Coordinates of C-alpha atoms in Angstrom, one line a residue:
Chain A
M1 CA -114.2 -117.3 -6.7
D2 CA -115.9 -115.6 -3.8
T3 CA -114.4 -114.9 -0.4
I4 CA -116.7 -114.7 2.5
K5 CA -116.6 -114.5 6.3
M6 CA -117.7 -117.8 7.8
D7 CA -119.9 -118.0 10.9
L8 CA -118.8 -121.2 12.5
S9 CA -121.6 -121.1 15.0
D10 CA -123.8 -121.9 12.0
P11 CA -123.8 -125.7 11.5
Y12 CA -124.0 -125.2 7.7
Y13 CA -120.7 -123.5 7.6
Y14 CA -119.2 -125.4 10.4
Q15 CA -119.7 -128.8 8.7
Q16 CA -118.0 -127.6 5.5
W17 CA -115.2 -126.0 7.4
K18 CA -114.6 -129.1 9.6
K19 CA -114.5 -131.4 6.6
L20 CA -111.9 -129.3 4.8
I21 CA -109.8 -128.8 7.9
E22 CA -109.8 -132.5 8.7
N23 CA -109.1 -133.5 5.1
E24 CA -106.0 -131.5 5.3
G25 CA -104.9 -133.3 8.4
L26 CA -105.4 -130.4 10.9
Y27 CA -106.7 -131.0 14.3
I28 CA -109.5 -128.8 15.7
E29 CA -108.4 -127.7 19.1
N30 CA -110.9 -125.3 20.4
L31 CA -113.3 -122.9 18.7
D32 CA -112.6 -120.3 21.5
D33 CA -109.2 -119.6 20.0
I34 CA -110.7 -118.3 16.7
T35 CA -111.5 -114.6 16.3
E36 CA -112.7 -114.8 12.7
T37 CA -112.8 -117.3 9.8
I38 CA -112.9 -116.7 6.1
G39 CA -113.7 -119.1 3.3
I40 CA -113.0 -119.0 -0.4
Y41 CA -115.7 -120.7 -2.6
D42 CA -115.6 -122.0 -6.1
E43 CA -119.4 -121.9 -6.9
D44 CA -120.9 -123.8 -4.0
K45 CA -117.7 -125.6 -2.9
L46 CA -115.5 -124.4 -0.1
I47 CA -112.0 -124.7 -1.5
A48 CA -109.9 -122.8 1.1
T49 CA -110.2 -121.4 4.6
G50 CA -108.2 -119.5 7.1
S51 CA -108.7 -118.0 10.5
Y52 CA -107.0 -115.8 13.0
F53 CA -106.9 -115.3 16.8
N54 CA -105.6 -111.9 17.7
N55 CA -102.6 -111.5 15.4
V56 CA -102.0 -115.2 14.7
L57 CA -103.1 -116.9 11.5
K58 CA -104.4 -120.4 12.0
Y59 CA -106.4 -123.3 10.6
L60 CA -105.3 -122.5 7.0
A61 CA -106.4 -125.3 4.7
I62 CA -106.8 -125.6 0.9
D63 CA -108.6 -128.3 -1.0
Q64 CA -106.1 -130.7 -2.7
E65 CA -107.3 -129.8 -6.2
Y66 CA -106.6 -126.1 -5.7
Q67 CA -103.2 -126.3 -4.0
G68 CA -100.1 -125.0 -5.7
G69 CA -102.0 -122.1 -7.4
N70 CA -102.9 -118.6 -6.6
V71 CA -105.5 -119.7 -3.9
F72 CA -102.9 -119.7 -1.1
N73 CA -101.8 -116.2 -1.9
K74 CA -105.4 -115.0 -2.1
L75 CA -106.2 -116.6 1.2
V76 CA -103.2 -115.1 3.1
S77 CA -103.6 -111.8 1.4
Y78 CA -107.2 -111.6 2.4
L79 CA -106.5 -112.4 6.0
I80 CA -103.7 -109.8 6.2
S81 CA -105.8 -107.1 4.7
N82 CA -108.6 -108.0 7.1
L83 CA -106.3 -107.6 10.1
A84 CA -104.9 -104.4 8.6
S85 CA -108.3 -102.9 8.5
Q86 CA -108.4 -103.5 12.3
N87 CA -105.0 -101.8 12.6
I88 CA -103.2 -105.1 13.3
F89 CA -100.1 -105.2 11.1
H90 CA -97.7 -107.5 12.9
V91 CA -98.9 -111.0 12.0
F92 CA -97.7 -114.4 13.0
V93 CA -98.3 -117.9 11.6
F94 CA -97.5 -121.3 13.0
T95 CA -97.1 -123.8 10.3
K96 CA -95.7 -127.3 9.5
T97 CA -92.1 -127.0 8.4
Q98 CA -92.8 -128.1 4.8
Y99 CA -94.9 -124.9 4.3
Q100 CA -92.3 -122.5 5.6
S101 CA -91.1 -121.5 2.2
S102 CA -94.7 -120.8 0.9
F103 CA -95.0 -118.2 3.6
E104 CA -91.5 -116.8 3.0
Y105 CA -92.6 -116.2 -0.6
L106 CA -95.3 -114.0 0.8
G107 CA -92.9 -111.9 2.8
F108 CA -93.0 -113.8 6.1
K109 CA -89.7 -114.3 8.0
M110 CA -88.8 -117.1 10.3
V111 CA -88.9 -116.4 14.0
A112 CA -88.0 -119.9 15.2
K113 CA -88.2 -123.5 14.2
S114 CA -88.6 -126.7 16.1
R115 CA -88.8 -130.3 15.0
F116 CA -92.6 -130.0 14.7
S117 CA -93.3 -126.6 13.3
T118 CA -92.1 -123.2 12.3
L119 CA -93.2 -119.8 13.6
L120 CA -93.1 -116.9 11.1
E121 CA -94.0 -113.3 11.2
T122 CA -94.6 -110.4 8.9
G123 CA -95.6 -106.7 9.0
D124 CA -94.3 -103.6 10.9
Y125 CA -92.4 -105.3 13.7
S126 CA -90.0 -108.2 14.1
I127 CA -88.1 -110.2 16.6
D128 CA -84.9 -108.4 15.5
Q129 CA -86.5 -105.1 16.3
Y130 CA -87.6 -106.4 19.7
I131 CA -84.1 -107.5 20.5
S132 CA -82.6 -104.2 19.3
E133 CA -84.8 -102.4 21.8
L134 CA -83.9 -104.4 24.8
P135 CA -81.4 -102.9 27.3
K136 CA -78.0 -104.5 26.8
V137 CA -75.9 -105.3 29.9
S138 CA -72.3 -106.6 30.3
G139 CA -71.0 -109.4 32.4
N140 CA -69.8 -112.9 32.0
N141 CA -72.6 -114.5 33.8
I142 CA -75.9 -113.2 32.6
S143 CA -79.1 -115.1 33.4
A144 CA -82.8 -114.8 32.7
I145 CA -86.2 -115.6 34.3
V146 CA -89.5 -115.5 32.5
M147 CA -92.5 -115.0 34.8
N148 CA -96.2 -114.2 34.6
A149 CA -96.2 -113.0 38.2
N150 CA -99.9 -112.9 38.6
P151 CA -99.1 -111.5 41.1
F152 CA -95.5 -111.2 42.2
T153 CA -95.1 -113.5 45.3
L154 CA -92.4 -114.3 47.8
G155 CA -91.8 -117.4 45.6
H156 CA -90.9 -115.1 42.6
R157 CA -88.8 -113.0 44.9
Y158 CA -86.9 -116.1 46.0
L159 CA -86.3 -117.1 42.4
V160 CA -85.0 -113.6 41.5
E161 CA -82.9 -113.4 44.6
E162 CA -81.2 -116.7 44.0
A163 CA -80.5 -115.8 40.3
A164 CA -79.1 -112.4 41.4
K165 CA -76.8 -114.1 43.8
Q166 CA -75.4 -116.5 41.2
S167 CA -75.2 -114.0 38.3
D168 CA -73.6 -110.7 37.3
M169 CA -76.8 -109.6 35.7
V170 CA -80.4 -111.0 35.6
Y171 CA -83.0 -110.2 33.0
V172 CA -86.6 -110.7 34.3
F173 CA -89.0 -111.0 31.4
V174 CA -92.6 -110.4 32.5
V175 CA -95.2 -112.2 30.3
S176 CA -97.0 -109.4 28.5
Q177 CA -100.1 -111.2 27.4
N178 CA -103.1 -109.4 29.1
A179 CA -104.9 -112.6 30.1
S180 CA -104.5 -112.7 33.8
L181 CA -106.3 -111.3 36.9
F182 CA -103.6 -108.7 37.3
K183 CA -103.2 -106.5 34.2
T184 CA -99.8 -106.5 32.4
S185 CA -98.9 -103.0 33.6
E186 CA -99.7 -104.0 37.2
R187 CA -97.7 -107.2 37.0
V188 CA -94.7 -105.4 35.6
E189 CA -94.9 -102.7 38.2
L190 CA -95.2 -105.2 41.1
V191 CA -92.2 -107.1 39.8
K192 CA -90.2 -103.9 39.5
A193 CA -91.3 -102.7 43.0
G194 CA -90.5 -106.1 44.5
T195 CA -87.0 -106.3 43.1
K196 CA -86.0 -102.7 43.3
D197 CA -83.3 -103.3 46.0
L198 CA -81.5 -105.9 43.7
K199 CA -79.1 -103.8 41.7
N200 CA -78.2 -106.4 39.1
V201 CA -81.8 -107.1 38.0
V202 CA -83.4 -105.6 34.9
V203 CA -87.2 -106.0 34.5
I204 CA -88.6 -106.0 31.0
T205 CA -91.8 -107.1 29.2
G206 CA -91.7 -110.3 27.1
G207 CA -93.6 -108.8 24.2
D208 CA -95.2 -111.3 21.7
Y209 CA -92.1 -113.4 22.0
M210 CA -92.2 -114.9 25.5
V211 CA -95.0 -117.2 26.6
S212 CA -97.7 -115.3 24.7
F213 CA -100.8 -116.3 22.7
V214 CA -98.3 -116.5 19.8
T215 CA -95.6 -118.7 21.2
F216 CA -97.4 -120.7 23.8
P217 CA -101.3 -120.4 23.6
S218 CA -101.8 -123.5 25.7
Y219 CA -100.4 -121.6 28.7
F220 CA -103.7 -119.7 28.5
I221 CA -106.0 -122.2 26.8
K222 CA -106.2 -125.7 28.1
S223 CA -104.8 -128.1 25.4
R224 CA -103.7 -131.7 24.9
S225 CA -100.3 -132.6 26.1
D226 CA -98.8 -133.3 22.6
V227 CA -100.0 -129.8 21.6
V228 CA -98.3 -128.4 24.7
T229 CA -95.1 -130.2 23.8
Y230 CA -94.9 -128.7 20.3
Q231 CA -95.7 -125.3 21.5
T232 CA -93.3 -125.3 24.3
E233 CA -90.4 -126.5 22.1
L234 CA -91.1 -123.6 19.8
D235 CA -91.4 -121.1 22.7
A236 CA -88.0 -122.5 23.9
Q237 CA -86.5 -121.9 20.5
V238 CA -87.7 -118.3 20.4
F239 CA -86.3 -117.7 23.9
K240 CA -83.0 -119.3 22.8
R241 CA -82.7 -116.8 19.9
I242 CA -83.3 -113.8 22.1
A243 CA -81.1 -115.2 24.9
K244 CA -78.2 -115.8 22.6
S245 CA -78.2 -112.2 21.3
L246 CA -78.2 -110.9 25.0
N247 CA -75.4 -113.3 26.0
I248 CA -77.7 -115.1 28.5
T249 CA -76.1 -118.4 29.6
K250 CA -78.6 -119.5 32.2
R251 CA -82.3 -119.6 32.7
F252 CA -83.8 -120.1 36.2
V253 CA -87.2 -121.7 36.6
G254 CA -89.2 -122.8 39.6
E255 CA -89.9 -126.5 40.1
E256 CA -93.4 -127.3 39.1
P257 CA -95.0 -130.0 41.2
Y258 CA -98.6 -129.1 40.4
S259 CA -99.1 -127.9 36.9
P260 CA -98.5 -130.5 34.2
T261 CA -98.4 -127.9 31.5
T262 CA -95.5 -126.0 33.2
E263 CA -93.8 -129.3 33.9
I264 CA -93.8 -130.2 30.1
Y265 CA -92.6 -126.6 29.5
N266 CA -89.6 -127.1 31.8
Q267 CA -88.7 -130.4 30.1
S268 CA -88.8 -128.7 26.7
L269 CA -86.7 -125.8 27.9
K270 CA -84.1 -128.2 29.2
K271 CA -83.9 -130.1 26.0
I272 CA -83.9 -127.1 23.6
L273 CA -81.7 -124.7 25.5
A274 CA -78.7 -127.0 25.9
P275 CA -75.8 -126.8 25.4
E276 CA -75.5 -123.0 25.1
I277 CA -77.9 -122.1 27.9
V278 CA -78.2 -124.0 31.2
L279 CA -81.6 -124.5 32.7
E280 CA -81.4 -124.2 36.5
V281 CA -84.5 -125.6 38.3
L282 CA -84.9 -124.2 41.8
K283 CA -87.0 -125.9 44.5
R284 CA -90.1 -123.9 45.3
K285 CA -89.9 -121.8 48.4
E286 CA -92.0 -123.0 51.3
I287 CA -93.6 -121.2 54.2
D288 CA -94.9 -123.4 57.1
D289 CA -94.5 -126.5 54.9
D290 CA -96.6 -124.9 52.3
I291 CA -95.4 -124.1 48.7
I292 CA -96.0 -120.5 47.7
S293 CA -97.9 -120.1 44.5
A294 CA -99.7 -117.2 42.8
T295 CA -102.7 -119.5 42.4
K296 CA -103.1 -119.6 46.2
V297 CA -102.8 -115.9 46.4
R298 CA -105.5 -115.4 43.8
Q299 CA -107.7 -117.9 45.8
A300 CA -107.1 -115.9 48.9
I301 CA -108.0 -112.7 47.1
A302 CA -111.3 -114.3 46.0
E303 CA -112.0 -114.9 49.7
A304 CA -110.7 -111.5 50.7
D305 CA -108.4 -113.3 53.1
L306 CA -105.7 -110.6 53.7
E307 CA -104.0 -112.6 56.3
T308 CA -103.2 -115.5 54.0
I309 CA -102.2 -113.1 51.2
G310 CA -99.7 -111.4 53.5
K311 CA -98.0 -114.7 54.2
Y312 CA -97.3 -115.3 50.5
V313 CA -96.4 -111.9 49.0
P314 CA -93.9 -109.2 49.6
K315 CA -95.1 -105.9 51.2
T316 CA -95.1 -104.1 47.8
T317 CA -97.6 -106.6 46.4
F318 CA -99.6 -106.8 49.6
D319 CA -100.1 -103.0 49.7
F320 CA -101.3 -103.0 46.1
I321 CA -103.7 -105.8 46.7
K322 CA -105.0 -104.2 49.9
M323 CA -105.6 -100.9 48.1
N324 CA -107.3 -102.5 45.1
L325 CA -109.1 -105.4 46.7
K326 CA -112.5 -104.2 45.7
D327 CA -111.5 -103.8 42.1
L328 CA -109.8 -107.3 42.1
L329 CA -112.8 -108.9 43.5
R330 CA -114.9 -107.3 40.8
R331 CA -112.6 -108.7 38.2
I332 CA -112.9 -112.2 39.7
N333 CA -116.6 -111.9 39.7
N334 CA -116.6 -110.8 36.1
G335 CA -114.8 -114.1 35.2
N336 CA -111.2 -113.0 34.9
Chain B
M1 CA -94.5 -85.6 5.2
E2 CA -94.5 -87.7 8.3
I3 CA -95.7 -91.3 8.7
K4 CA -98.2 -91.1 11.4
H5 CA -99.0 -94.8 11.8
T6 CA -98.5 -98.2 10.0
A7 CA -100.6 -98.6 6.8
L8 CA -100.9 -101.3 4.2
A9 CA -102.0 -101.4 0.6
G10 CA -102.2 -104.0 -2.1
T11 CA -102.5 -107.8 -2.1
L12 CA -100.3 -110.9 -2.5
E13 CA -102.0 -112.0 -5.7
S14 CA -100.2 -112.5 -8.9
S15 CA -99.1 -109.3 -10.7
D16 CA -99.8 -107.2 -7.6
V17 CA -97.7 -105.9 -4.7
Q18 CA -98.3 -105.6 -1.0
I19 CA -96.7 -102.5 0.6
T20 CA -96.5 -101.8 4.3
L21 CA -95.3 -98.5 5.6
S22 CA -94.4 -97.8 9.2
E23 CA -92.5 -95.3 11.2
G24 CA -88.7 -95.5 10.9
K25 CA -85.5 -93.4 10.9
G26 CA -84.3 -92.7 7.4
I27 CA -85.6 -94.8 4.6
S28 CA -85.3 -98.5 4.8
I29 CA -86.7 -100.8 2.2
D30 CA -87.2 -104.5 2.8
L31 CA -88.0 -106.1 -0.6
D32 CA -89.3 -109.7 -1.1
S33 CA -89.6 -110.6 -4.7
Q34 CA -89.0 -113.6 -6.9
V35 CA -87.6 -111.3 -9.6
E36 CA -85.4 -109.4 -7.2
K37 CA -82.3 -110.2 -9.2
Q38 CA -83.7 -108.7 -12.4
F39 CA -85.9 -106.0 -11.1
G40 CA -84.9 -105.3 -7.5
K41 CA -83.1 -102.1 -8.3
Q42 CA -85.9 -100.8 -10.5
I43 CA -88.6 -101.6 -7.8
K44 CA -86.5 -99.8 -5.1
K45 CA -86.0 -96.8 -7.5
V46 CA -89.8 -96.5 -8.1
V47 CA -90.4 -96.5 -4.3
T48 CA -87.6 -94.0 -3.4
D49 CA -88.6 -91.6 -6.2
L50 CA -92.2 -91.5 -5.1
L51 CA -91.3 -91.1 -1.5
A52 CA -89.1 -88.2 -2.4
K53 CA -92.0 -86.6 -4.3
Y54 CA -94.0 -86.8 -1.1
D55 CA -91.1 -85.5 0.9
I56 CA -91.0 -88.5 3.1
S57 CA -87.5 -89.1 4.6
D58 CA -88.3 -91.3 7.6
V59 CA -90.1 -94.6 6.8
K60 CA -89.8 -98.3 7.0
V61 CA -91.1 -99.9 3.8
H62 CA -91.9 -103.6 3.4
V63 CA -92.5 -104.6 -0.2
V64 CA -93.8 -108.0 -1.1
D65 CA -93.8 -108.1 -4.9
K66 CA -95.7 -110.7 -6.9
G67 CA -94.6 -109.4 -10.3
A68 CA -96.2 -106.0 -10.3
L69 CA -95.7 -103.5 -13.1
D70 CA -94.2 -100.1 -12.1
C71 CA -97.6 -98.4 -12.4
T72 CA -99.1 -100.9 -10.0
I73 CA -96.3 -100.4 -7.5
K74 CA -96.9 -96.6 -7.7
A75 CA -100.6 -96.9 -7.2
R76 CA -100.2 -99.2 -4.2
L77 CA -97.5 -97.0 -2.7
I78 CA -99.6 -93.9 -3.1
A79 CA -102.5 -95.6 -1.4
A80 CA -100.3 -96.7 1.5
I81 CA -98.8 -93.2 1.8
Q82 CA -102.2 -91.6 2.0
R83 CA -103.3 -94.1 4.6
A84 CA -100.1 -93.8 6.7
T85 CA -100.2 -90.0 6.6
D86 CA -104.0 -89.6 7.0
T87 CA -104.3 -87.7 3.7
Q88 CA -106.8 -90.0 1.9
N89 CA -108.9 -87.0 1.0
E90 CA -106.2 -84.7 -0.2
Q91 CA -105.1 -85.9 -3.7
N92 CA -101.6 -84.9 -4.6
W93 CA -101.8 -84.9 -8.4
G94 CA -98.3 -83.5 -8.8
V95 CA -96.7 -86.8 -7.8
L96 CA -98.2 -88.6 -10.8
G97 CA -96.1 -86.8 -13.4

């Protein structure tokens, strides 16, 4: 048996790969979410394949005739070694629930489980370690908000303020995936700067565990709505696990009239978090009958329209944008 | 010796073992093995003895055993240690005794 890297832009490999993937009942979402693909061959026949995107294994499929043997171990082992050679040691996999134990035999541990799928991880980091590193606070009434804040607007500020009024303590988790116009470090700093006066607010990054390419790829890559549903239910389960260990009893989200993906997300959260954690949906803040959104701010940045930006963001964010306008425009032109 | 960064050695194939070393406080060993009941103690002993020979006292060890013999475990662990301590080119023959 030979193991090779498969170039899916080559129709020869793509056809073999597609056939095996589809025979195993997997749905090909989008080739953009694959970093690398490997194939195991028996003579000329492709008998197993697996891919990864960043640190997430995906599209694992083994020909019926070769299942139940050593091929699965060989496949996963090869993918993990490949990632290790790029210094990626913390590896995730999304899988159907019936394959959970196969991965557990290979040292993977469950992060969370929904009715559709299981998320497992292995390597040099874990959700338990992430939880142990989070600042612990005391209080009876602890709440949380998860935001991308790309960038931090008056709408975000309103959400945090309301949560702070209603809670002893508020954790603000900032999405740490670097896939937005504003870099992760900038987004975190702007959230911190914009909430500095609120003494009962703790700002932390969400790591791989909150709305990331791992838990919720379709937040970043357009996907079908059923895919969004299964991803959001899993993301909600991951959040629930973290929230329970921090004694969080409420999560605040903004109402989502425009984005269908976020609307599905809110529905999944409501369903999964109950009964231990209450989902509080707040009406969006309006200015001059106009809902504030980070999308509008980014559009205004693209048009270098400082006046409009000033209407939607707090001074701290405004000053940052003004100072870095050229750089932001350059990022937009480069397709970010 | 000090673990400088995470390193991995070995595979998940039958009769092999995959070992990941990363920075930690004290020695902690996380062992996954289908034969843990019979050989868990022995596998951990092989690991801790060898770590002691390298004078490593702070490390997180993840061992995924697929039925490896002691000599295989040692070989994989030595490779992982050398990678994690950036000493691939400095053979320490003394530890093989």
